[in-house]
Amino acid sequence: TPVPQASAPLQPPSPQQAPTSLSPMAQVSVTPPAGDVRVGAGPYLVPVYVSGISRASTITVTVTFNPAILRMRTVQEGSFLRQGAANVVFTRNTDAASGRIDLTFVRTGDAAAAIQFDAGASGMSQVAVSGVATNPTGGTIPLQFVPASIVVR
């Protein structure tokens, strides 16, 4: 008969290996401006929201849009960045000609930004978001991305 072998005692994962246990509802979204968007008018504000996330130390978001339809004017920090007097590093890298904005927020807590566009031509532009978030131990936080469509008349 086989002799049972002693198994090694289970060890809890080290903090660096600890899984991220966050709501699967962590989400990055953009919201189109309310009302009509008209050529030659503006600026129009398109908020970038990060919600349902905690213990995020770094969030990197890429926003893309059709530069033939929308002209990026500015990118601003959102109000959530400074909640609780948090120390935040907000960086942006923009390429208005190709329709790409890269945003990075480094802090513990939620983050948001806003992009100001002018309506350059009639048509529809999808404003898409993608990116990654990490927790203080370097674990990846799953995110869901919600794009928006902006129709310029």
mmCIF file of C-alpha atoms in Angstrom:
data_model
loop_
_atom_site.group_PDB
_atom_site.id
_atom_site.type_symbol
_atom_site.label_atom_id
_atom_site.label_comp_id
_atom_site.label_asym_id
_atom_site.label_seq_id
_atom_site.Cartn_x
_atom_site.Cartn_y
_atom_site.Cartn_z
ATOM 1 C CA THR A 1 0.000 0.000 0.000
ATOM 2 C CA PRO A 2 1.260 3.487 -0.814
ATOM 3 C CA VAL A 3 2.398 5.606 2.105
ATOM 4 C CA PRO A 4 0.696 9.027 2.226
ATOM 5 C CA GLN A 5 3.159 11.813 1.653
ATOM 6 C CA ALA A 6 3.099 14.947 3.742
ATOM 7 C CA SER A 7 2.146 17.966 1.753
ATOM 8 C CA ALA A 8 3.732 21.332 2.264
ATOM 9 C CA PRO A 9 1.600 23.713 4.323
ATOM 10 C CA LEU A 10 -0.302 26.260 2.280
ATOM 11 C CA GLN A 11 1.280 29.663 2.371
ATOM 12 C CA PRO A 12 -0.683 32.848 1.733
ATOM 13 C CA PRO A 13 0.451 34.689 -1.380
ATOM 14 C CA SER A 14 3.013 37.402 -0.830
ATOM 15 C CA PRO A 15 1.708 40.967 -1.194
ATOM 16 C CA GLN A 16 3.298 41.140 -4.633
ATOM 17 C CA GLN A 17 1.448 37.997 -5.721
ATOM 18 C CA ALA A 18 -1.864 38.849 -4.081
ATOM 19 C CA PRO A 19 -4.661 38.861 -6.635
ATOM 20 C CA THR A 20 -6.558 42.051 -7.299
ATOM 21 C CA SER A 21 -10.069 41.644 -5.974
ATOM 22 C CA LEU A 22 -12.035 44.494 -7.459
ATOM 23 C CA SER A 23 -15.500 44.809 -8.827
ATOM 24 C CA PRO A 24 -15.696 43.638 -12.436
ATOM 25 C CA MET A 25 -17.563 46.883 -13.024
ATOM 26 C CA ALA A 26 -14.432 49.089 -13.081
ATOM 27 C CA GLN A 27 -15.047 51.232 -16.125
ATOM 28 C CA VAL A 28 -13.509 53.951 -18.285
ATOM 29 C CA SER A 29 -16.027 55.889 -20.358
ATOM 30 C CA VAL A 30 -16.418 59.026 -22.432
ATOM 31 C CA THR A 31 -19.621 61.042 -22.621
ATOM 32 C CA PRO A 32 -20.676 63.051 -25.681
ATOM 33 C CA PRO A 33 -21.701 66.687 -25.252
ATOM 34 C CA ALA A 34 -25.379 67.321 -24.507
ATOM 35 C CA GLY A 35 -27.405 68.846 -27.324
ATOM 36 C CA ASP A 36 -26.429 69.545 -30.917
ATOM 37 C CA VAL A 37 -22.792 69.785 -31.940
ATOM 38 C CA ARG A 38 -22.467 72.296 -34.795
ATOM 39 C CA VAL A 39 -19.643 72.952 -37.279
ATOM 40 C CA GLY A 40 -17.764 76.109 -36.375
ATOM 41 C CA ALA A 41 -19.220 76.168 -32.878
ATOM 42 C CA GLY A 42 -17.816 75.042 -29.584
ATOM 43 C CA PRO A 43 -15.793 74.229 -27.688
ATOM 44 C CA TYR A 44 -17.549 71.039 -26.617
ATOM 45 C CA LEU A 45 -16.505 69.195 -23.492
ATOM 46 C CA VAL A 46 -16.132 65.383 -23.571
ATOM 47 C CA PRO A 47 -15.548 64.036 -20.041
ATOM 48 C CA VAL A 48 -13.448 60.917 -19.482
ATOM 49 C CA TYR A 49 -14.743 59.021 -16.447
ATOM 50 C CA VAL A 50 -13.046 56.311 -14.411
ATOM 51 C CA SER A 51 -15.494 54.626 -12.045
ATOM 52 C CA GLY A 52 -15.897 51.542 -9.882
ATOM 53 C CA ILE A 53 -12.180 51.275 -9.195
ATOM 54 C CA SER A 54 -10.199 51.449 -5.984
ATOM 55 C CA ARG A 55 -6.567 51.118 -5.018
ATOM 56 C CA ALA A 56 -5.437 52.159 -8.477
ATOM 57 C CA SER A 57 -1.945 53.587 -8.460
ATOM 58 C CA THR A 58 -1.582 54.141 -12.203
ATOM 59 C CA ILE A 59 -4.201 54.498 -14.919
ATOM 60 C CA THR A 60 -3.161 54.904 -18.540
ATOM 61 C CA VAL A 61 -5.910 55.751 -21.022
ATOM 62 C CA THR A 62 -5.784 56.256 -24.785
ATOM 63 C CA VAL A 63 -8.592 58.252 -26.397
ATOM 64 C CA THR A 64 -8.988 58.161 -30.183
ATOM 65 C CA PHE A 65 -11.230 60.254 -32.417
ATOM 66 C CA ASN A 66 -11.695 61.256 -36.060
ATOM 67 C CA PRO A 67 -9.548 64.391 -36.557
ATOM 68 C CA ALA A 68 -11.418 65.221 -39.780
ATOM 69 C CA ILE A 69 -14.587 65.719 -37.698
ATOM 70 C CA LEU A 70 -13.321 66.853 -34.283
ATOM 71 C CA ARG A 71 -10.465 69.242 -33.525
ATOM 72 C CA MET A 72 -8.885 68.773 -30.121
ATOM 73 C CA ARG A 73 -8.490 72.053 -28.297
ATOM 74 C CA THR A 74 -7.274 71.143 -24.781
ATOM 75 C CA VAL A 75 -7.096 68.316 -22.275
ATOM 76 C CA GLN A 76 -7.864 69.179 -18.647
ATOM 77 C CA GLU A 77 -7.567 67.352 -15.359
ATOM 78 C CA GLY A 78 -10.908 66.332 -13.936
ATOM 79 C CA SER A 79 -12.067 67.176 -10.424
ATOM 80 C CA PHE A 80 -11.652 63.609 -9.119
ATOM 81 C CA LEU A 81 -7.892 63.830 -9.484
ATOM 82 C CA ARG A 82 -7.563 66.154 -6.516
ATOM 83 C CA GLN A 83 -10.107 64.582 -4.148
ATOM 84 C CA GLY A 84 -8.792 64.164 -0.640
ATOM 85 C CA ALA A 85 -5.787 66.396 -1.364
ATOM 86 C CA ALA A 86 -4.134 63.470 -3.141
ATOM 87 C CA ASN A 87 -0.776 63.965 -4.772
ATOM 88 C CA VAL A 88 -1.384 63.318 -8.479
ATOM 89 C CA VAL A 89 0.866 63.248 -11.500
ATOM 90 C CA PHE A 90 -1.195 63.904 -14.643
ATOM 91 C CA THR A 91 0.559 63.638 -17.991
ATOM 92 C CA ARG A 92 -0.823 63.898 -21.482
ATOM 93 C CA ASN A 93 0.646 63.236 -24.875
ATOM 94 C CA THR A 94 -1.516 64.488 -27.727
ATOM 95 C CA ASP A 95 -1.413 64.015 -31.486
ATOM 96 C CA ALA A 96 -4.338 66.023 -32.826
ATOM 97 C CA ALA A 97 -3.430 65.231 -36.453
ATOM 98 C CA SER A 98 -3.835 61.476 -35.955
ATOM 99 C CA GLY A 99 -6.697 61.780 -33.434
ATOM 100 C CA ARG A 100 -4.935 60.253 -30.428
ATOM 101 C CA ILE A 101 -4.606 61.399 -26.819
ATOM 102 C CA ASP A 102 -2.611 59.408 -24.238
ATOM 103 C CA LEU A 103 -3.371 60.215 -20.591
ATOM 104 C CA THR A 104 -1.624 58.896 -17.482
ATOM 105 C CA PHE A 105 -2.826 59.393 -13.914
ATOM 106 C CA VAL A 106 -0.632 58.258 -11.035
ATOM 107 C CA ARG A 107 -2.228 58.191 -7.553
ATOM 108 C CA THR A 108 -4.269 56.069 -5.210
ATOM 109 C CA GLY A 109 -7.968 56.513 -5.898
ATOM 110 C CA ASP A 110 -10.261 57.420 -8.775
ATOM 111 C CA ALA A 111 -9.288 59.681 -11.659
ATOM 112 C CA ALA A 112 -10.977 61.655 -14.443
ATOM 113 C CA ALA A 113 -10.159 64.146 -17.192
ATOM 114 C CA ALA A 114 -11.971 66.211 -19.817
ATOM 115 C CA ILE A 115 -11.142 66.849 -23.459
ATOM 116 C CA GLN A 116 -12.267 70.002 -25.196
ATOM 117 C CA PHE A 117 -13.104 69.667 -28.902
ATOM 118 C CA ASP A 118 -14.216 72.043 -31.631
ATOM 119 C CA ALA A 119 -16.529 70.802 -34.379
ATOM 120 C CA GLY A 120 -14.408 70.864 -37.537
ATOM 121 C CA ALA A 121 -16.697 69.271 -40.137
ATOM 122 C CA SER A 122 -20.069 67.586 -40.447
ATOM 123 C CA GLY A 123 -20.126 63.873 -39.777
ATOM 124 C CA MET A 124 -19.853 61.308 -36.998
ATOM 125 C CA SER A 125 -16.800 60.608 -34.871
ATOM 126 C CA GLN A 126 -16.450 57.651 -32.563
ATOM 127 C CA VAL A 127 -14.541 58.659 -29.421
ATOM 128 C CA ALA A 128 -13.001 55.425 -28.171
ATOM 129 C CA VAL A 129 -11.071 54.693 -24.989
ATOM 130 C CA SER A 130 -8.632 51.934 -24.119
ATOM 131 C CA GLY A 131 -5.977 51.509 -21.480
ATOM 132 C CA VAL A 132 -4.748 49.744 -18.379
ATOM 133 C CA ALA A 133 -4.832 50.261 -14.618
ATOM 134 C CA THR A 134 -2.531 48.817 -11.976
ATOM 135 C CA ASN A 135 -2.734 48.551 -8.204
ATOM 136 C CA PRO A 136 0.064 49.494 -5.758
ATOM 137 C CA THR A 137 1.553 45.972 -5.969
ATOM 138 C CA GLY A 138 1.709 46.103 -9.781
ATOM 139 C CA GLY A 139 -1.314 43.858 -10.384
ATOM 140 C CA THR A 140 -3.486 44.631 -13.386
ATOM 141 C CA ILE A 141 -6.993 45.894 -12.672
ATOM 142 C CA PRO A 142 -9.571 44.714 -15.219
ATOM 143 C CA LEU A 143 -11.365 47.584 -16.943
ATOM 144 C CA GLN A 144 -14.395 47.861 -19.186
ATOM 145 C CA PHE A 145 -14.308 50.602 -21.837
ATOM 146 C CA VAL A 146 -17.343 52.570 -23.031
ATOM 147 C CA PRO A 147 -16.951 54.699 -26.195
ATOM 148 C CA ALA A 148 -19.191 57.540 -27.365
ATOM 149 C CA SER A 149 -20.314 58.781 -30.762
ATOM 150 C CA ILE A 150 -20.432 62.477 -31.558
ATOM 151 C CA VAL A 151 -22.506 63.672 -34.498
ATOM 152 C CA VAL A 152 -21.551 67.067 -35.916
ATOM 153 C CA ARG A 153 -24.154 68.865 -38.004
#
